Backbone as a ProteinNet text record, in pm:
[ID]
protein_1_A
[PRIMARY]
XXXXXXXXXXXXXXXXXXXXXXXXXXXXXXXXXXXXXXXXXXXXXXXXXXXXXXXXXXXXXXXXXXXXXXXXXXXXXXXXXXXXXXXXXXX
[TERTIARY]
-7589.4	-7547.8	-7433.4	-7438.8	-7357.4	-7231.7	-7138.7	-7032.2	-6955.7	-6981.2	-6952.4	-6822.4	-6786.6	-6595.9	-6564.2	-6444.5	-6333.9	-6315.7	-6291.2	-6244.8	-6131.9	-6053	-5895.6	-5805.8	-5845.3	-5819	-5856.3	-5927.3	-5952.4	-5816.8	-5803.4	-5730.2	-5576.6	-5569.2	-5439.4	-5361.3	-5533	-5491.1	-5461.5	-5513.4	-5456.2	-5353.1	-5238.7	-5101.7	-5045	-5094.2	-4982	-5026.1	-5142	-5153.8	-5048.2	-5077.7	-4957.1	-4822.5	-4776.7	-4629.1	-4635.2	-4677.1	-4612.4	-4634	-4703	-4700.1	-4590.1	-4558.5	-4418.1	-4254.1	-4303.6	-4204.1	-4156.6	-4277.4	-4241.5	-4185	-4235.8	-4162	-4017.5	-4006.8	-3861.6	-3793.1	-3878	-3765.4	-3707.7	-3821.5	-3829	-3733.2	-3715	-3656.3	-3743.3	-3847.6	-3923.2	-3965	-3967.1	-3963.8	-4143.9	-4188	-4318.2	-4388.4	-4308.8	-4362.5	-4372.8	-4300.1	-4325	-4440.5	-4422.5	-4530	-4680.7	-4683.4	-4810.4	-4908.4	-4755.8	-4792	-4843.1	-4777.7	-4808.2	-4919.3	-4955.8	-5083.6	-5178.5	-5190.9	-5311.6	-5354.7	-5249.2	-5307.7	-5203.3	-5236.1	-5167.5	-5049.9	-4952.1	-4833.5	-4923.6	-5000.2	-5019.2	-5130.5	-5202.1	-5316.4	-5211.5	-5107	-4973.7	-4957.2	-4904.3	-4833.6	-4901.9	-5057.6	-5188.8	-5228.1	-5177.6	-5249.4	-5140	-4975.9	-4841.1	-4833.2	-4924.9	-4902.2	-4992.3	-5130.7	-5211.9	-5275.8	-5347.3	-5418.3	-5514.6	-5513.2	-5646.2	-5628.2	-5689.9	-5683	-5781	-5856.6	-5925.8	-5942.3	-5816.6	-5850.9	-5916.8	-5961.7	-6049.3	-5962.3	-5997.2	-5938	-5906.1	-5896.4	-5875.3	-5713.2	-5736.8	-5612.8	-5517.5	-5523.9	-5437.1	-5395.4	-5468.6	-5457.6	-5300.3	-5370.2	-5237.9	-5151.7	-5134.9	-5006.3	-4951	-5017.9	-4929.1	-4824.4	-4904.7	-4860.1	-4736.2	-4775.3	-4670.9	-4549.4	-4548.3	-4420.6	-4384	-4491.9	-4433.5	-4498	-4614.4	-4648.8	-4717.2	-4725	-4843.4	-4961.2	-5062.5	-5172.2	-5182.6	-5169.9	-5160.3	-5065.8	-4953.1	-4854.9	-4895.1	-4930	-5039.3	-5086.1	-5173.3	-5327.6	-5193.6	-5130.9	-5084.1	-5032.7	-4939	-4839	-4976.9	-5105.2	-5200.1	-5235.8	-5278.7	-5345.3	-5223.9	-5189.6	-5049.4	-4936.3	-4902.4	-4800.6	-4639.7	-4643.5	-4529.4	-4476.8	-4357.2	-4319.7	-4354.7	-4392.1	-4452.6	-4336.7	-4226.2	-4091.6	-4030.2	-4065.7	-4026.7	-4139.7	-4296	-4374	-4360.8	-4344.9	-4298	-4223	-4104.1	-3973.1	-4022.3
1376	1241	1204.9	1144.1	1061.6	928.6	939.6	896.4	759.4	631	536.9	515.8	526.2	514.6	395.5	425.9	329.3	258.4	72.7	-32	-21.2	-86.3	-58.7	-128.7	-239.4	-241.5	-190.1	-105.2	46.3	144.2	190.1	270.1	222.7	77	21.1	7.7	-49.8	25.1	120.4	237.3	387	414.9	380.3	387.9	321.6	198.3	89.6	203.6	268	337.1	418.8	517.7	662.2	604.3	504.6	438.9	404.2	359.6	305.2	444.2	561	659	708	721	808.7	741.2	601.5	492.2	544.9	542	528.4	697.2	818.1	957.6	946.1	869.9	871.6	828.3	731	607.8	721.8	809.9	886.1	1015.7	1045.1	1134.3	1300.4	1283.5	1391.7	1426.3	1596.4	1622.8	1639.2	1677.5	1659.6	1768.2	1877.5	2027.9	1964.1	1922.2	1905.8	1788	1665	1583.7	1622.5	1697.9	1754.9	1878.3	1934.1	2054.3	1995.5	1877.9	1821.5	1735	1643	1633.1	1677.1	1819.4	1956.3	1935.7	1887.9	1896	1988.5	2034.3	2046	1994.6	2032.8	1957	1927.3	1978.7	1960.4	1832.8	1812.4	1718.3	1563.7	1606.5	1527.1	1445.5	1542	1508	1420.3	1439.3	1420.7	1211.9	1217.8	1075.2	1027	1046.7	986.3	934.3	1020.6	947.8	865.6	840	791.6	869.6	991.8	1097	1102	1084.2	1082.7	922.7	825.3	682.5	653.1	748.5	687.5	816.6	872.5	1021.3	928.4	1063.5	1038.8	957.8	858.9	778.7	866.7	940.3	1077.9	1122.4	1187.7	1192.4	1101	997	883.2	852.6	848.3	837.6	931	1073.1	1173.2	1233.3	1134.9	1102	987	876.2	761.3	764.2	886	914.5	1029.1	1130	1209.7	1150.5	1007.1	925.2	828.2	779.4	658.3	566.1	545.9	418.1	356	249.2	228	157.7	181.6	177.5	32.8	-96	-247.1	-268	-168.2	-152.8	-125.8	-24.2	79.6	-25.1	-60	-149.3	-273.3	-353.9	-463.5	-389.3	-287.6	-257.7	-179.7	-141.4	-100.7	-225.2	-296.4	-448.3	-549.9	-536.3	-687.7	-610.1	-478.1	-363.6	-413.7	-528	-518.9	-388.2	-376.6	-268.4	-180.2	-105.3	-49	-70.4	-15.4	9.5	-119.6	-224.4	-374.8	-413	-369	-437.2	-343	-292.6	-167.6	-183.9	-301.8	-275.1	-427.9
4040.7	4015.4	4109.8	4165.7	4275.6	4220	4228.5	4129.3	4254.3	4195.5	4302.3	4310	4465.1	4472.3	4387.6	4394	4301.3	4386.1	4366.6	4434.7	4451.3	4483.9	4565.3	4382.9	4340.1	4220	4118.6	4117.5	3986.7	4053.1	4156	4181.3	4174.8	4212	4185.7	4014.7	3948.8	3785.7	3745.3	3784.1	3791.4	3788	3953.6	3980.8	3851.4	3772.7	3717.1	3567.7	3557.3	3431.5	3424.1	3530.8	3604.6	3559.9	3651.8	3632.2	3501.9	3405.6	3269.7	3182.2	3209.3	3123.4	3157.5	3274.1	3336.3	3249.3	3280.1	3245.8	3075.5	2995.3	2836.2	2848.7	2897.6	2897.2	2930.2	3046.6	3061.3	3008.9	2937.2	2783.7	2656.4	2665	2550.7	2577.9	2696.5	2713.1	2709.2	2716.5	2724.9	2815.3	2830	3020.9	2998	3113.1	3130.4	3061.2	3049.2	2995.2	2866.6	2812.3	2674.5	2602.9	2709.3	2717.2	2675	2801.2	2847.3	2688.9	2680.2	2555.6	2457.9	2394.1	2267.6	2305.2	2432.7	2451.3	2461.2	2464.1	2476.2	2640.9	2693	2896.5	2979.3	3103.2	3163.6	3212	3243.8	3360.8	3458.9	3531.2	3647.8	3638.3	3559.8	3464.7	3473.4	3395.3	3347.4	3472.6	3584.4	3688.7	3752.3	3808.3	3880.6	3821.2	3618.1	3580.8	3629	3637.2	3631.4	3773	3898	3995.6	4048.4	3964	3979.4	4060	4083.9	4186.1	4055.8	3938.2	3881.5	3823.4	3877	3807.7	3742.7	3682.2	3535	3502.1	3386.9	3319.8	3176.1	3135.5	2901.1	2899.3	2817	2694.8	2626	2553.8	2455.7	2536.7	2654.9	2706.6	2737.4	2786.7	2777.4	2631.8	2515.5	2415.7	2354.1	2378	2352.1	2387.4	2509.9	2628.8	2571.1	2539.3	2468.7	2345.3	2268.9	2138.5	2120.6	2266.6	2262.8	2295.7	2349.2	2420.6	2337.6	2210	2110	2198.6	2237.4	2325.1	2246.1	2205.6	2149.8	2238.1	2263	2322.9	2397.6	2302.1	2320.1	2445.8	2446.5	2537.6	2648.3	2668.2	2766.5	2861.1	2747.2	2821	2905.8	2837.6	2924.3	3040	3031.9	3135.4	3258	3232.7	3336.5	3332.8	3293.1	3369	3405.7	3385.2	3440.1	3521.8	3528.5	3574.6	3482.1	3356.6	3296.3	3246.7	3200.4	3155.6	3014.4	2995.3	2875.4	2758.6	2802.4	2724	2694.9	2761.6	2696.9	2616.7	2628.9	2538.3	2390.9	2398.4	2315.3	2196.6	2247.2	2132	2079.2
[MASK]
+++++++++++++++++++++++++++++++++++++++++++++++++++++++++++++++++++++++++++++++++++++++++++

């Protein structure tokens, strides 16, 4: 099965996904080891969605990356489609 590249705006959603997961960890104060642990992923998994080098990981994982940081999801979704800040839609 042959898997069709990503448009330049799938991959640009990616980065704004990466950046607002990174964004709400750092709000939270949680280093990535710990992130990652309580999400059941790697750091290196962690590191890879945060910089956008994987721009469309599971829903499942994004899911328990949001939760290990207090994101709530509604948050998520705006701050990857609009690039607002997660940690202002948040409070």
């Amino acid at each position: 099965m042959v898997r069709v590249p990503l448009t330049d705006e799938e991959r640009e959603r990616g980065e704004r996904l990466g950046l607002a997961l990174r964004d709400a960890r750092a709000a939270s104060s949680r280093s990535m080891v710990e992130v990652a642990a309580e999400a059941g992923i790697s750091v290196e998994t962690l590191r890879k969605i945060e910089t956008g080098r994987i721009p469309t990981p599971a829903f499942f994982t994004v899911m328990a990356i949001a939760d290990a940081v207090g994101l709530p999801l509604d948050a998520l979704r705006a701050a990857a489609e609009h690039g607002t800040s997660p940690v202002a839609e948040a409070s």
